[in-house]
Short mmCIF file of C-alpha atoms in Angstrom, two decimals:
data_model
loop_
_atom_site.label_atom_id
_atom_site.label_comp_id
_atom_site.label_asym_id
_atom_site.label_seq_id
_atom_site.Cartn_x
_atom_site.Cartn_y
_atom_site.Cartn_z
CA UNK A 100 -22.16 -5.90 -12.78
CA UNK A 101 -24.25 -4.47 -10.02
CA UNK A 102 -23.11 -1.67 -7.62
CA UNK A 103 -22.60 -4.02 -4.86
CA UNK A 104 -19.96 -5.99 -7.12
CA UNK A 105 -18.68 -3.13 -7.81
CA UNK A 106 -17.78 -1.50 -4.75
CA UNK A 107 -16.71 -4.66 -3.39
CA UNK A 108 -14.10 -4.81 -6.82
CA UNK A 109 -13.09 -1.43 -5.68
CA UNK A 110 -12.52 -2.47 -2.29
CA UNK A 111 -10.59 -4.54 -3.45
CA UNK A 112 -8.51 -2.84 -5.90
CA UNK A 113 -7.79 -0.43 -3.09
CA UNK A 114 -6.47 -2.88 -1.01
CA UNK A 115 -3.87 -4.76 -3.83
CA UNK A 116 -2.63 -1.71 -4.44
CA UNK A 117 -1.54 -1.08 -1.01
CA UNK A 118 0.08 -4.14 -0.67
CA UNK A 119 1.74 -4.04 -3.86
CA UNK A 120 3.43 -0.50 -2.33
CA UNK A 121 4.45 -2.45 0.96
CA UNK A 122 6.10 -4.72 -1.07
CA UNK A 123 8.01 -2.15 -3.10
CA UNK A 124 9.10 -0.23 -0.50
CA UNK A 125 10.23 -3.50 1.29
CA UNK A 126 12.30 -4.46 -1.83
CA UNK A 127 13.92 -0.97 -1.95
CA UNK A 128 14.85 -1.02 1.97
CA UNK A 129 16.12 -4.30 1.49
CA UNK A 130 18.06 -2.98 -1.60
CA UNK A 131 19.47 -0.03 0.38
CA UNK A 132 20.52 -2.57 3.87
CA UNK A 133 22.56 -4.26 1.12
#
């Protein structure tokens, strides 16, 4: 892999993880309205 692909993989990394912690932290507010 080149550096471009790289930082574009880490971009994008970055970015999954974020939305995998909006959807945990939706699931647990959901949890807590039940």
């Amino acid at each position: 892999m080149n550096a471009e692909n790289q930082e574009i993989m880490q971009q994008i990394i970055s970015q999954n993880q974020r939305l995998l912690q909006n959807l945990n932290t939706q699931r647990h507010c959901s949890c807590e309205v039940r």
